[in-house]
PDB file of C-alpha atoms in Angstrom:
ATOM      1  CA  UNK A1311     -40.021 -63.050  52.286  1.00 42.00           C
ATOM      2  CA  UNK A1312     -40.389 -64.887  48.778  1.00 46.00           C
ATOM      3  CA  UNK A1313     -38.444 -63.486  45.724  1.00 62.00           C
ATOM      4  CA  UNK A1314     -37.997 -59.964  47.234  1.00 92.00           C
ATOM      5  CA  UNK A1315     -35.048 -58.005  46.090  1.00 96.00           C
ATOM      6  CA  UNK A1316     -33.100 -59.103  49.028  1.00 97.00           C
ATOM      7  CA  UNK A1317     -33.428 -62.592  48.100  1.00 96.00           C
ATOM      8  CA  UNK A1318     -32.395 -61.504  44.661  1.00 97.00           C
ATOM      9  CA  UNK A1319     -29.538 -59.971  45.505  1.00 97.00           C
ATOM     10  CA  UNK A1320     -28.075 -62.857  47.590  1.00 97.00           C
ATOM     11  CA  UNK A1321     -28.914 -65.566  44.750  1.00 97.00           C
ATOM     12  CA  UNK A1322     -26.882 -63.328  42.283  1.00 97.00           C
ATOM     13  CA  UNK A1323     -24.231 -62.659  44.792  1.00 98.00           C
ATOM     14  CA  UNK A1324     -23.907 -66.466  46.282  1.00 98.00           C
ATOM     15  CA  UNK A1325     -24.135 -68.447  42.544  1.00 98.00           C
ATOM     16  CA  UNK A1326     -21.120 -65.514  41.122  1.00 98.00           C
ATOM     17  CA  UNK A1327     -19.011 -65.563  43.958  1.00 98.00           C
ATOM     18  CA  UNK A1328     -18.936 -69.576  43.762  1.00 97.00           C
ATOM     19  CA  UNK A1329     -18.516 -69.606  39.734  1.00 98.00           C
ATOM     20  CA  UNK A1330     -15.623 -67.277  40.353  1.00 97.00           C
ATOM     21  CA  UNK A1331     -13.887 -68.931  43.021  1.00 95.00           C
ATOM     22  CA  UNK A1332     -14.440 -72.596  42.014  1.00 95.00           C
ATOM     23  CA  UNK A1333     -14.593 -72.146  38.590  1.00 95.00           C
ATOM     24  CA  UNK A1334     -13.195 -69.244  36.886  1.00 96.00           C
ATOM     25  CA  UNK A1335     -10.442 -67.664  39.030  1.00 94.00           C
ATOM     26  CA  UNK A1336      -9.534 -65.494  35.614  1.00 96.00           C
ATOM     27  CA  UNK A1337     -13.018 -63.986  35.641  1.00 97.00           C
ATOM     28  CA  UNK A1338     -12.531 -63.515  39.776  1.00 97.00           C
ATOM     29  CA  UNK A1339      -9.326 -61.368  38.790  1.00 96.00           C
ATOM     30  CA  UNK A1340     -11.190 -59.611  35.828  1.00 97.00           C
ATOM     31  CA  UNK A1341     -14.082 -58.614  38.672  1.00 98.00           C
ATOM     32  CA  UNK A1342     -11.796 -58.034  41.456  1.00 97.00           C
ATOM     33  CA  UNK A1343     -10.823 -53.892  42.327  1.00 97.00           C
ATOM     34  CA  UNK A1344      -7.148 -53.719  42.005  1.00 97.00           C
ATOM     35  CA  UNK A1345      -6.890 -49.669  42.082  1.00 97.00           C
ATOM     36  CA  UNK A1346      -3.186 -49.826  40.136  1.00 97.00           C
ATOM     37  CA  UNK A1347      -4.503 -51.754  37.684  1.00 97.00           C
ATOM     38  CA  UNK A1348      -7.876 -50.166  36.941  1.00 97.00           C
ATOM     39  CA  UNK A1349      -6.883 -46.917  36.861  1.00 96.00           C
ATOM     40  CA  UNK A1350      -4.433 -47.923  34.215  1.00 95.00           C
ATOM     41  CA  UNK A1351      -6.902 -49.300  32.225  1.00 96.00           C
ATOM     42  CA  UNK A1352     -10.058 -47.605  32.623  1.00 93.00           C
ATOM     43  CA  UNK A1353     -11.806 -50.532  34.606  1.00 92.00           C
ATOM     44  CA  UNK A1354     -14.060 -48.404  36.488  1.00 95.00           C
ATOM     45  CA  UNK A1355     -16.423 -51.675  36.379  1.00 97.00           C
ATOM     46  CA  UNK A1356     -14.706 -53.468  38.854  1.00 98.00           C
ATOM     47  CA  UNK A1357     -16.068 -50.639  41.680  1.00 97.00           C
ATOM     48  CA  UNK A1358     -19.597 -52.344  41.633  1.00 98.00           C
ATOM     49  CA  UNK A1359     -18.402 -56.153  40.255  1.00 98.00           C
ATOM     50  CA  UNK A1360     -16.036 -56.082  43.204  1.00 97.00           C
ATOM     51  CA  UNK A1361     -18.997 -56.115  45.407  1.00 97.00           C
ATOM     52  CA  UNK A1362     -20.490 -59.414  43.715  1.00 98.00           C
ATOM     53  CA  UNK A1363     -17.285 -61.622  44.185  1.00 97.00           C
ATOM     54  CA  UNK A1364     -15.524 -62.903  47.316  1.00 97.00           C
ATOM     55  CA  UNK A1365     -12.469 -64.272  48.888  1.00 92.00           C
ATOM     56  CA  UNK A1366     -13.730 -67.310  50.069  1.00 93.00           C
ATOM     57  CA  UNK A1367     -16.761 -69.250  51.250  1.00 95.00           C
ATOM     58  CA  UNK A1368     -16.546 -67.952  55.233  1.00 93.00           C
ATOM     59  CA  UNK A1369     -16.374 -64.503  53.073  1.00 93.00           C
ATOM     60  CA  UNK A1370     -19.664 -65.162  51.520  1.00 96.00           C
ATOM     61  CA  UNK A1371     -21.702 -66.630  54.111  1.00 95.00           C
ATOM     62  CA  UNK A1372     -20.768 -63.748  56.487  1.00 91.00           C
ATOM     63  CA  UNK A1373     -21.800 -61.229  54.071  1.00 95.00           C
ATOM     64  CA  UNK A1374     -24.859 -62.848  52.570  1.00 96.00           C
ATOM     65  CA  UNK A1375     -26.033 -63.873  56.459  1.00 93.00           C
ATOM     66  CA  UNK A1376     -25.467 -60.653  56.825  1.00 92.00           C
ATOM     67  CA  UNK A1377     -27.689 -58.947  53.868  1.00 96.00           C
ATOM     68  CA  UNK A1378     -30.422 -61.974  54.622  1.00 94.00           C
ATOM     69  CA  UNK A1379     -31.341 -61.091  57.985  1.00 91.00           C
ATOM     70  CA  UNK A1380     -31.180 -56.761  57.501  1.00 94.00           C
ATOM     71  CA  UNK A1381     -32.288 -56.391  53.826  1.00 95.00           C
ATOM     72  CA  UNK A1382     -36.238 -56.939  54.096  1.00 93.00           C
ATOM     73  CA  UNK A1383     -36.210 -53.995  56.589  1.00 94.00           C
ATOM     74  CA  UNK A1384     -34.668 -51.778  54.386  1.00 96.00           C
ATOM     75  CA  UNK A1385     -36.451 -53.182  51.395  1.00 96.00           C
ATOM     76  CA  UNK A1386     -39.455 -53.086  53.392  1.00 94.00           C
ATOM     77  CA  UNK A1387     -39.229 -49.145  53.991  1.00 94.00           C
ATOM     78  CA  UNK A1388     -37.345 -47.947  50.669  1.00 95.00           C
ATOM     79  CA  UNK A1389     -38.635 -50.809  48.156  1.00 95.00           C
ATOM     80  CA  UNK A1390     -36.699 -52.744  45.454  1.00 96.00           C
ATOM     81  CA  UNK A1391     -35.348 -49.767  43.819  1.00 96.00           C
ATOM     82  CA  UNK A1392     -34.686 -47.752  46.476  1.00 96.00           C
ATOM     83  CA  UNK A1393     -33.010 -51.123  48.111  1.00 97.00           C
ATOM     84  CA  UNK A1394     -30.886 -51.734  45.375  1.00 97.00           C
ATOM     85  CA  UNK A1395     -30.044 -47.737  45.002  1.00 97.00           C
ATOM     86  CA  UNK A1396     -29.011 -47.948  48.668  1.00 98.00           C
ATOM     87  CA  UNK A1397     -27.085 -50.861  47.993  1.00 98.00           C
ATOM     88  CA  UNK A1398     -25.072 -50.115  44.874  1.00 98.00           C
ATOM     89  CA  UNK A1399     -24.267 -46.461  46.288  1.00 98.00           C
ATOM     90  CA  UNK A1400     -23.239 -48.464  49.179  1.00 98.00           C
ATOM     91  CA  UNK A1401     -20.238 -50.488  47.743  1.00 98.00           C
ATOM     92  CA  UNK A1402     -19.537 -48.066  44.680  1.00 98.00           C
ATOM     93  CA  UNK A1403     -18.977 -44.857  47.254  1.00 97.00           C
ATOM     94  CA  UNK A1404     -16.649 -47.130  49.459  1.00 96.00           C
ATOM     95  CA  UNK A1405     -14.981 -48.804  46.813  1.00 97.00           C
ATOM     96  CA  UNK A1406     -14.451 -45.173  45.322  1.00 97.00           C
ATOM     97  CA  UNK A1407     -12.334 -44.216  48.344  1.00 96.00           C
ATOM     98  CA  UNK A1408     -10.531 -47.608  48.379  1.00 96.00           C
ATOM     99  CA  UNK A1409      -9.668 -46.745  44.639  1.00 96.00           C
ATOM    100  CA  UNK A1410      -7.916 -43.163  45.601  1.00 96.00           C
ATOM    101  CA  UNK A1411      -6.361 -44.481  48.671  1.00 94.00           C
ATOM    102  CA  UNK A1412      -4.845 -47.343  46.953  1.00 95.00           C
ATOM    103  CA  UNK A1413      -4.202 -46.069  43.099  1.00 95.00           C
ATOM    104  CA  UNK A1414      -1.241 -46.129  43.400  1.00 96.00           C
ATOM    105  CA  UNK A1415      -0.080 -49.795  45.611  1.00 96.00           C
ATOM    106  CA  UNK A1416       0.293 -52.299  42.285  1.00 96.00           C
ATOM    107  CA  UNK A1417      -0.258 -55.189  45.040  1.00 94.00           C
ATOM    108  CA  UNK A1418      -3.326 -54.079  46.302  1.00 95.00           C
ATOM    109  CA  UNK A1419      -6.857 -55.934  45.903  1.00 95.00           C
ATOM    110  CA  UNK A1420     -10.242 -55.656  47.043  1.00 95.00           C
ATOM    111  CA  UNK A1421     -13.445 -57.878  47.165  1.00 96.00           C
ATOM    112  CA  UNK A1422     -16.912 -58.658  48.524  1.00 95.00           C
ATOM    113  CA  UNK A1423     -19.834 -56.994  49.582  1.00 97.00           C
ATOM    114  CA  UNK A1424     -19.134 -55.619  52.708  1.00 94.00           C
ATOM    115  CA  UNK A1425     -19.435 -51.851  51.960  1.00 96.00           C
ATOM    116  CA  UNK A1426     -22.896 -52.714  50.665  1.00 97.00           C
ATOM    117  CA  UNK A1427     -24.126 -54.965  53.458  1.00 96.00           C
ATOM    118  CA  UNK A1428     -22.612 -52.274  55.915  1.00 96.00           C
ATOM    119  CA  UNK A1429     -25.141 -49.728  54.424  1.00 97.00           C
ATOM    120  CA  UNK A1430     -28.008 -51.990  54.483  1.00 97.00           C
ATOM    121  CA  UNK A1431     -27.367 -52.668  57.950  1.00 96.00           C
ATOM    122  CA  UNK A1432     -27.199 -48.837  58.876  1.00 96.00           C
ATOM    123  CA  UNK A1433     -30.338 -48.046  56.937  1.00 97.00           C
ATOM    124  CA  UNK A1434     -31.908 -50.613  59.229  1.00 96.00           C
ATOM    125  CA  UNK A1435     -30.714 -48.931  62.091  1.00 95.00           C
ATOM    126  CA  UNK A1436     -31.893 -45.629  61.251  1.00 96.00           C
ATOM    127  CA  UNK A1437     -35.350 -47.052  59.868  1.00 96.00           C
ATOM    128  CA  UNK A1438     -35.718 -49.433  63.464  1.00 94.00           C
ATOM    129  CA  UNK A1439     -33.483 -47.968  66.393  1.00 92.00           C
ATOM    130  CA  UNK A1440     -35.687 -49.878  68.552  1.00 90.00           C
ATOM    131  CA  UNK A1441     -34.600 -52.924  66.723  1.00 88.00           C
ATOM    132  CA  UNK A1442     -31.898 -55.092  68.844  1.00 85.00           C
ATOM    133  CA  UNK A1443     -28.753 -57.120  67.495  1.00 83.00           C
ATOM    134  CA  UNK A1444     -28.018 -60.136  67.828  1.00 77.00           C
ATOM    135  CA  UNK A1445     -24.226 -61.977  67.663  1.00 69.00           C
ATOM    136  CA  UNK A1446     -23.417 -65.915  67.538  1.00 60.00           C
ATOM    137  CA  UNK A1447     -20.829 -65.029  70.317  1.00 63.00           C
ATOM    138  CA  UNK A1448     -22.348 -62.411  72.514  1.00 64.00           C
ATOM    139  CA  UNK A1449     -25.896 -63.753  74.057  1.00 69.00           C
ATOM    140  CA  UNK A1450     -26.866 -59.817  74.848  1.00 79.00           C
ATOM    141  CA  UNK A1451     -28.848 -57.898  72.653  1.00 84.00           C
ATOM    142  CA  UNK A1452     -27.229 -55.005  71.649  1.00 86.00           C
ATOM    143  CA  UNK A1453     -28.984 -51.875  70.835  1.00 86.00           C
ATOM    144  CA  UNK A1454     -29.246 -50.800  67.185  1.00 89.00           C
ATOM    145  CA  UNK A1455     -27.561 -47.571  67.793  1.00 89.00           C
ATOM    146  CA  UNK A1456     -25.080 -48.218  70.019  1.00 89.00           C
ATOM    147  CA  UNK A1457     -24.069 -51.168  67.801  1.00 88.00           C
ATOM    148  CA  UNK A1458     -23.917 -48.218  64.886  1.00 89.00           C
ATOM    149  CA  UNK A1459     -21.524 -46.382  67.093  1.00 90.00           C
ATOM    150  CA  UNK A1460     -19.294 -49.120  68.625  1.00 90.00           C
ATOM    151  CA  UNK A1461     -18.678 -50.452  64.641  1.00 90.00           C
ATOM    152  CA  UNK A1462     -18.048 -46.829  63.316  1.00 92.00           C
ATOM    153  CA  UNK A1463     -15.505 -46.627  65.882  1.00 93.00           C
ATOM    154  CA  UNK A1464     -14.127 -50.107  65.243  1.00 89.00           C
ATOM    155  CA  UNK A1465     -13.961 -49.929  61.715  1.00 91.00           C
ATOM    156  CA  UNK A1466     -12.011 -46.040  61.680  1.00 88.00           C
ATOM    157  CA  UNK A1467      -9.802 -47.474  64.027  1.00 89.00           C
ATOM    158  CA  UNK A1468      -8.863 -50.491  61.939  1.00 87.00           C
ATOM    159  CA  UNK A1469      -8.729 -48.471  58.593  1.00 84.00           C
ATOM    160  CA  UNK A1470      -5.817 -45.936  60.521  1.00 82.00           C
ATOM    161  CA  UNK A1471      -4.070 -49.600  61.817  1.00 79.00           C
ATOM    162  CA  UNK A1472      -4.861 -51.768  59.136  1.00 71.00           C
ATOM    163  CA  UNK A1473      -2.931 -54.712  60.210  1.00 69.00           C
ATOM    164  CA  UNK A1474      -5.041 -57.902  59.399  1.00 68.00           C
ATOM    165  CA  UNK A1475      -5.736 -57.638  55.651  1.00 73.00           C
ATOM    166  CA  UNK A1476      -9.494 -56.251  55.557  1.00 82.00           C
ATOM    167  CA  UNK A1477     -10.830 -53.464  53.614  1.00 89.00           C
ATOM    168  CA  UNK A1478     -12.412 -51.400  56.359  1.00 89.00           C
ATOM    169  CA  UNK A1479     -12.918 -48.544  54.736  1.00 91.00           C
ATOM    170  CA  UNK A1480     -15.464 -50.433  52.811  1.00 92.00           C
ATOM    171  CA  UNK A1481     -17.111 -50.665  56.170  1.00 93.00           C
ATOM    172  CA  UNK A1482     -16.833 -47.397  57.292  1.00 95.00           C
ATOM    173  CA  UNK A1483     -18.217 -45.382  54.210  1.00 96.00           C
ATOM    174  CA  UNK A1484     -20.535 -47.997  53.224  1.00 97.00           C
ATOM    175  CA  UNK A1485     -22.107 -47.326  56.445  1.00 96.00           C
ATOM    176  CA  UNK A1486     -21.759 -43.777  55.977  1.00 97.00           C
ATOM    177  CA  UNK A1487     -23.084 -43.687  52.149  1.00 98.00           C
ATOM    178  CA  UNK A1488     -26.170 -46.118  53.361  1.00 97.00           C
ATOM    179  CA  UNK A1489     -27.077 -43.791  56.275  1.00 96.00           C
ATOM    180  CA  UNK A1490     -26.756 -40.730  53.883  1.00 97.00           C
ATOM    181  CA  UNK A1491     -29.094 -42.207  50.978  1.00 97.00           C
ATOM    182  CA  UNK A1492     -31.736 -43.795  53.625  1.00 97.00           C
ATOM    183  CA  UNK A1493     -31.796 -39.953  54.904  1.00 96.00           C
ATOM    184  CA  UNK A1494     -32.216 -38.672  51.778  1.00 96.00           C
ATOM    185  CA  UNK A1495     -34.860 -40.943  50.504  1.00 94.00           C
ATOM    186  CA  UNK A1496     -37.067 -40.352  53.860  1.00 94.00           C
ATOM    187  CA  UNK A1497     -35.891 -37.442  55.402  1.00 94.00           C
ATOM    188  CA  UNK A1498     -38.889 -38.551  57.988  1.00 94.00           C
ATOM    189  CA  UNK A1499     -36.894 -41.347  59.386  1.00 93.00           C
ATOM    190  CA  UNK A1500     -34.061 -39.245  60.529  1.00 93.00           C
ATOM    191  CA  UNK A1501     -36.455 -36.889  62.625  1.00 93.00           C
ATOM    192  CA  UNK A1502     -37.946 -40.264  64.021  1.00 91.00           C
ATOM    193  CA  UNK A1503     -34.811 -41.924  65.203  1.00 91.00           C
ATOM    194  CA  UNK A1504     -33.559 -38.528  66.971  1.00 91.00           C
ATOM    195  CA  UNK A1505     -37.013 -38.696  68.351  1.00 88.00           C
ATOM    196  CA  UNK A1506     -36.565 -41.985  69.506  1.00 87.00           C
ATOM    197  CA  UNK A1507     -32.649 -41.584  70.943  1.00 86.00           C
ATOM    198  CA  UNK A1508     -33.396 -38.335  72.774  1.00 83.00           C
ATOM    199  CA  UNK A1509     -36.551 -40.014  74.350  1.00 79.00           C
ATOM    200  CA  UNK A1510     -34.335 -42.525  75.745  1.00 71.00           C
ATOM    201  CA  UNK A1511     -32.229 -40.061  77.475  1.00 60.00           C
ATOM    202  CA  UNK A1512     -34.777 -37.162  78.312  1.00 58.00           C
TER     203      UNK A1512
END
C-alpha cells in the first residue's frame, strides 16, 4: 500500500489522537465538538478536528483498523483527493447534524472519526458489493450490502434510543454523506452495484 493517502490519514489521525490524550488534554478539549460551546463562540473548526481526536486508545484502534483495511478501495477507485473529499464530507456532514441536534445540551461532547470511517466503508460497499466482511467475533462472511443495511438499521435505531453514550448519528450520516459523494463522483458505480444486487435476485 506504501504512503497512500490512507496510510496518511491514519499516521495523522493515530500520532494526534495520542498527543491529545497523553499529552495535551487542553488541546483534546480545544479539538473536541461541544455544540453549546462552539456555537457560542464561532468554533466551527472543531466539526472536522473532532474527527482527528479520540476518547481513548480502544477508540482509536477501532477506527483506524477500521479506515486501514477499507480506505485503499476507496482510494483505489476515487484517488487521494477524491479519498480525502469523501472523507472530510464524511465527518463534517455528520458532525453538522450532531451540532444542530445538540446546540443547545451545554454537557454534550463529541469525538473521533467514526462518521468518516463510516463513509469510507460505504463507498467500499458501493464500489465492491461483491466484496465480503469480515468480524473478529462472527466467523461468517457477511455480504457487503447486507452488512450496509443491517448497520443503517442499527445505527437509526441507536440514534432514536441513545442509551450507551455513542454518537451514532455520526454513523448514520457519515454513511449516508460517503454513499452520496462516491455516487456523485462515479455516477457509473451506482448503475453497477444495482446491476450487481438485482442479478443476485433475478
Amino acid at each position: 500500500m506504501g504512503f497512500s493517502i490512507t496510510i496518511v490519514t491514519i499516521a495523522i489521525t493515530t500520532i494526534l489522537s495520542l498527543y491529545t490524550l497523553y499529552s495535551d488534554q487542553n488541546l483534546l478539549d480545544k479539538l473536541i465538538l461541544r455544540p453549546f460551546r462552539d456555537s457560542r463562540e464561532g468554533n466551527y473548526y472543531t466539526l472536522a478536528t473532532s474527527g482527528f481526536v479520540h476518547a481513548d486508545l480502544q477508540h482509536l484502534l477501532f477506527n483506524m483498523i477500521t479506515l486501514y483495511f477499507f480506505g485503499g478501495a476507496v482510494d483505489h477507485a476515487m484517488g487521494p483527493m477524491g479519498f480525502m473529499g469523501l472523507y472530510l464530507a464524511s465527518i463534517i456532514i455528520a458532525n453538522l447534524i450532531t451540532y444542530n441536534k445538540y446546540k443547545n445540551d451545554p454537557n454534550y461532547g463529541s469525538l473521533g472519526a467514526s462518521g468518516g470511517t463510516s463513509g469510507i466503508v460505504f463507498a467500499s460497499v458501493l464500489f465492491y458489493p461483491y466484496s465480503k466482511i469480515f468480524f473478529f467475533f462472527i466467523p461468517i462472511p457477511i455480504p457487503g450490502p447486507l452488512y450496509a443495511v443491517l448497520y443503517l438499521a442499527y445505527s437509526y435505531y441507536a440514534s432514536k434510543n441513545n442509551r450507551d453514550g455513542i454518537n451514532h448519528d455520526a454513523h448514520f450520516y457519515g454513511s449516508l454523506t460517503g454513499l452520496a459523494v462516491a455516487i456523485l463522483v462515479q455516477p457509473g458505480s451506482a448503475i453497477a452495484f444495482l446491476h450487481y444486487i438485482t442479478g443476485i435476485f433475478l
